[in-house]
CSV table of C-alpha atoms in Angstrom, one decimal:
chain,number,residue,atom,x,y,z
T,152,UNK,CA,0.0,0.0,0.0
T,153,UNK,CA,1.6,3.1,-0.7
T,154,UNK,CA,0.1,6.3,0.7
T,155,UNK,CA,0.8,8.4,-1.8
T,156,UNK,CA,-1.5,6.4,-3.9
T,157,UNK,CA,-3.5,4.9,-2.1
T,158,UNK,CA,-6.2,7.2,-0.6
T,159,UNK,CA,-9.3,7.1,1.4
T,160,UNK,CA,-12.4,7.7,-0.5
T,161,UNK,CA,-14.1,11.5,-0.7
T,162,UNK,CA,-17.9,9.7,-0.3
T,163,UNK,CA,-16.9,7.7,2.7
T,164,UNK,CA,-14.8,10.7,4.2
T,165,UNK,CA,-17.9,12.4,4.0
T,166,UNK,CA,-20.2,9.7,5.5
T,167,UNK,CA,-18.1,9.5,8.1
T,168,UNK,CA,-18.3,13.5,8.7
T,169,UNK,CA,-22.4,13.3,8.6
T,170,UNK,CA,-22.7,10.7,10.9
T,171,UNK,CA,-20.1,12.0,13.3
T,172,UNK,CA,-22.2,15.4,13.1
T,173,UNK,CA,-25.2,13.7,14.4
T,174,UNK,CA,-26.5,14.5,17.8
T,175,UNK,CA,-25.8,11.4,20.2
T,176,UNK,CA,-28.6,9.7,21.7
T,177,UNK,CA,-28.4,10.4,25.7
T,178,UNK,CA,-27.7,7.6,28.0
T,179,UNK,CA,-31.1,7.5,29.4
T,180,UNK,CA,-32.6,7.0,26.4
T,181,UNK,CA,-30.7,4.6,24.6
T,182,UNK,CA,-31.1,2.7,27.6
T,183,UNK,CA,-34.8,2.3,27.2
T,184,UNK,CA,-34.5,1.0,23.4
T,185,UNK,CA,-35.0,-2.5,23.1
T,186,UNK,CA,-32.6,-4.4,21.1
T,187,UNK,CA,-31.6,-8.1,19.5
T,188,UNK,CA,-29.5,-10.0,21.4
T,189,UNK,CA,-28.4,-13.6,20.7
T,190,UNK,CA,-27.1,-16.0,23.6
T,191,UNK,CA,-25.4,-19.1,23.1
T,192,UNK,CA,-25.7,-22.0,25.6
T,193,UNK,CA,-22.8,-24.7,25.2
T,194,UNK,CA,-25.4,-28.4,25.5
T,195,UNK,CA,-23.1,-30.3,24.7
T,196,UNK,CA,-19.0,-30.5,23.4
T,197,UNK,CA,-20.6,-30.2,19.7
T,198,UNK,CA,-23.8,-28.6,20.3
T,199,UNK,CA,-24.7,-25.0,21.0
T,200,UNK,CA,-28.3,-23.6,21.7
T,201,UNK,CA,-28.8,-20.0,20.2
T,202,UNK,CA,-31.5,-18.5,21.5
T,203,UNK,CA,-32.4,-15.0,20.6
T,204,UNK,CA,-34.3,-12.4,22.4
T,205,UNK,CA,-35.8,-8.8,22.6
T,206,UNK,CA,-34.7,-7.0,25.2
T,207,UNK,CA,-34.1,-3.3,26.6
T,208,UNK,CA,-30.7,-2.5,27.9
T,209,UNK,CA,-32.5,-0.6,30.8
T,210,UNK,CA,-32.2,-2.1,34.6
T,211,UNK,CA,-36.1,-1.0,35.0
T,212,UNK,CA,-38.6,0.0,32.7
T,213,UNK,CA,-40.6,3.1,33.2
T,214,UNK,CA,-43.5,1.2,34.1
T,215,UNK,CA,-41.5,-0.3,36.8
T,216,UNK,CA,-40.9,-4.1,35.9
T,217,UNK,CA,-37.5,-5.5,35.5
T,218,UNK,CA,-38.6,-8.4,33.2
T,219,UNK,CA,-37.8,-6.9,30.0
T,220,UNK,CA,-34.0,-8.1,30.1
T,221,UNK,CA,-32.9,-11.4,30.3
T,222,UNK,CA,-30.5,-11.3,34.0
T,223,UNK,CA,-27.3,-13.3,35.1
T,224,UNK,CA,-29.3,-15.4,37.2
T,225,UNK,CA,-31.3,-17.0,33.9
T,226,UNK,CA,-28.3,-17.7,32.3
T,227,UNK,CA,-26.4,-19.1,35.2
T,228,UNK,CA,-29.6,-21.6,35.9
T,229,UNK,CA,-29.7,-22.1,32.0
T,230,UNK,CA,-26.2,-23.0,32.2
T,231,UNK,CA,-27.0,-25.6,34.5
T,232,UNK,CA,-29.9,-26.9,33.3
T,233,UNK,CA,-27.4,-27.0,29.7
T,234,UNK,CA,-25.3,-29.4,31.4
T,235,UNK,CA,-25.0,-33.5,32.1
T,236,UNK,CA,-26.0,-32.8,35.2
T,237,UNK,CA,-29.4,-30.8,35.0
T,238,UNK,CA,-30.7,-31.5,31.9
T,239,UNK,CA,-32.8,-34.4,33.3
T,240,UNK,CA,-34.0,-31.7,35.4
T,241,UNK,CA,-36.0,-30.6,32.9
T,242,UNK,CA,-36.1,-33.0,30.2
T,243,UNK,CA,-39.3,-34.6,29.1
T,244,UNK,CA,-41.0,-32.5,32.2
T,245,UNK,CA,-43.6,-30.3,32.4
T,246,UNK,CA,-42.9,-26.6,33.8
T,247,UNK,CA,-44.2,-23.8,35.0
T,248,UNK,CA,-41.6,-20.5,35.1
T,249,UNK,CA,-42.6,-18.1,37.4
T,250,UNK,CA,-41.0,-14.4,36.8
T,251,UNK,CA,-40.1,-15.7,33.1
T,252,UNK,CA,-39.0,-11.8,32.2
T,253,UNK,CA,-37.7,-12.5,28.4
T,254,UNK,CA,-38.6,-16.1,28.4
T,255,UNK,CA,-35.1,-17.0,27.8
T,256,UNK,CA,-35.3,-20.2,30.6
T,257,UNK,CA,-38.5,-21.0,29.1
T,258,UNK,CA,-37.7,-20.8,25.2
T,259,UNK,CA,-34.1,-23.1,26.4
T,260,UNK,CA,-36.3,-25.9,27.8
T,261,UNK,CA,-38.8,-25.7,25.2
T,262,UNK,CA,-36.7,-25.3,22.3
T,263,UNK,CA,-33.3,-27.2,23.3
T,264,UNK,CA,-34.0,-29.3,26.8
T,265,UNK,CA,-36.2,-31.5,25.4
T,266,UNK,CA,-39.3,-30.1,27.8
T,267,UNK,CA,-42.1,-31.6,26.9
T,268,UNK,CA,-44.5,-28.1,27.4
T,269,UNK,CA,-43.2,-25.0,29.6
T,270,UNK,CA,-45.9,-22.4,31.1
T,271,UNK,CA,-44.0,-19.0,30.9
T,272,UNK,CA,-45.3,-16.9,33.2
T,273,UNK,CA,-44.8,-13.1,34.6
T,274,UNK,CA,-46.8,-10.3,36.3
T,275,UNK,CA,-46.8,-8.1,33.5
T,276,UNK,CA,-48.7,-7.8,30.6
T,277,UNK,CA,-45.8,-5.6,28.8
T,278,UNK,CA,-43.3,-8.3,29.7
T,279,UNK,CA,-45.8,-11.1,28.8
T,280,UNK,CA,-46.3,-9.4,24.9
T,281,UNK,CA,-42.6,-9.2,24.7
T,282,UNK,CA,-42.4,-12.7,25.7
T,283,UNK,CA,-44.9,-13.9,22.9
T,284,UNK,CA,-42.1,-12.2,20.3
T,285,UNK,CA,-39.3,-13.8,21.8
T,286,UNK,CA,-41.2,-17.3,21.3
T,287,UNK,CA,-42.0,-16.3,17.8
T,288,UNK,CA,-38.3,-15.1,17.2
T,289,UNK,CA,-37.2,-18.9,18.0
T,290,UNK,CA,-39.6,-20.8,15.8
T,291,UNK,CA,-42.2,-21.8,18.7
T,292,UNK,CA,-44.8,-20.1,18.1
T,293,UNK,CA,-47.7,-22.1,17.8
T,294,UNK,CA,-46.0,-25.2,18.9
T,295,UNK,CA,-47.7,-26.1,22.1
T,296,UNK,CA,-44.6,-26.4,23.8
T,297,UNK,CA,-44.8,-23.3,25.2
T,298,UNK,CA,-47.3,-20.6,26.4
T,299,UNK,CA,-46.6,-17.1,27.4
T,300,UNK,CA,-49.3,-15.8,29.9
T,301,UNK,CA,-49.5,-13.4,32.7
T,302,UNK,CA,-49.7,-15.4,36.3
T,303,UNK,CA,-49.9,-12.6,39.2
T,304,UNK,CA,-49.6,-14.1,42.8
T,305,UNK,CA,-52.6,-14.8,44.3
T,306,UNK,CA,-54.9,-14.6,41.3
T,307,UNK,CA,-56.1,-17.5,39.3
T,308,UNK,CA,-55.1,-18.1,36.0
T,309,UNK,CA,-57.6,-17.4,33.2
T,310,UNK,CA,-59.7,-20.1,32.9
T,311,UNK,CA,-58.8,-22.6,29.6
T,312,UNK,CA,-55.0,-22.0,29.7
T,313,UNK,CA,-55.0,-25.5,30.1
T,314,UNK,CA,-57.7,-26.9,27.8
T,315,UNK,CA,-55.3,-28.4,25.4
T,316,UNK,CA,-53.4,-29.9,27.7
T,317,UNK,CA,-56.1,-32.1,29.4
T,318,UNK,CA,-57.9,-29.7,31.3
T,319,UNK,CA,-55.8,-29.2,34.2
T,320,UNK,CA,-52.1,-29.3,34.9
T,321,UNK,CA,-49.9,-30.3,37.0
T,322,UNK,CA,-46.4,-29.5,37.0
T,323,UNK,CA,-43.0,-31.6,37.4
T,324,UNK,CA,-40.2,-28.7,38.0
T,325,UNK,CA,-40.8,-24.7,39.0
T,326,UNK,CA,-38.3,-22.4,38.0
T,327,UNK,CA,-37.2,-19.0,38.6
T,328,UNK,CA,-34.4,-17.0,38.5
T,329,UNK,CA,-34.1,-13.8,39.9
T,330,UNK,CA,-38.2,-13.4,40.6
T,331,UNK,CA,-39.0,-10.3,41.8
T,332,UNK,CA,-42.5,-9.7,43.2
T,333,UNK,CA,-43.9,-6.0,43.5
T,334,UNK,CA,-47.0,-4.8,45.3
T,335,UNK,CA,-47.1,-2.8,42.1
T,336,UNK,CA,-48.5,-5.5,39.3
């Protein structure tokens, strides 16, 4: 390469002078965007599980919930449940996830585990419609594997959540990680 020669183009100098112009986002609220993020889960020594989800950098959302990013705690327990040792934990089980947030732990069971159905649930309806994308964004929507609804403490679920699994259902393994309950929902 000789420099004398060799130059950096006039359009992308110029591209790169517009967009350096731009005003920056402020912290606060980029923070609130939501964004694609992809996590990888090592199953086994020649299998990963990608699952991806939509998610807000933001520690709490402005309508106070904390479910709309996917924590350490879900992907230390999804680690676990990844390995030798816990996948029988979950595998051919039926679950119920309490505080599911992004759904990651449920979408893992459901989609890599080898769960045979997963009830996600949260106390929030804006976490719960985020949830329903997430499922969609890894190809189980629709699949009976697993539902997405809202479950507050102390309240009934709707009536026929269950009615095509049998009516009613009972449940091998409870999960949460990090679960959070607020007076608020």
């Amino acid at each position: 390469m000789d420099p004398e020669e060799d130059e950096i183009s006039d359009d992308l100098a110029v591209c790169l002078a517009q967009l350096m112009s731009r005003p920056q986002v402020p912290a606060t609220i980029a923070a609130l965007r939501k964004s694609y993020v992809t996590y990888t889960m090592p199953i086994t020594a020649s299998n990963a599980a990608s699952i991806t989800t939509l998610e807000a950098r933001a520690l709490l959302a402005s309508s106070g919930t904390t479910g709309l990013r996917t924590w350490e705690a879900a992907l230390y327990l999804g680690s676990y449940l990844s390995s030798t040792e816990g996948m029988p934990v979950v595998q051919n089980k039926t679950i119920i996830e309490l505080g599911a947030g992004t759904g990651f732990l449920s979408i893992l069971c459901a989609k890599h585990l080898g769960a045979n159905y997963v009830l996600a649930t949260d106390g929030s309806g804006e976490v719960v419609d985020d949830m329903v994308s997430n499922v969609y964004l890894n190809g189980l929507e629709g699949s009976g594997i697993v539902d997405p609804v809202v479950l507050k403490w102390g309240h009934a679920l709707i009536d026929g959540i269950f009615e095509s699994h049998g009516g009613t259902q009972n449940f091998d393994v409870a999960l949460g990680a990090d679960v959070v309950r607020s007076r608020s929902f």
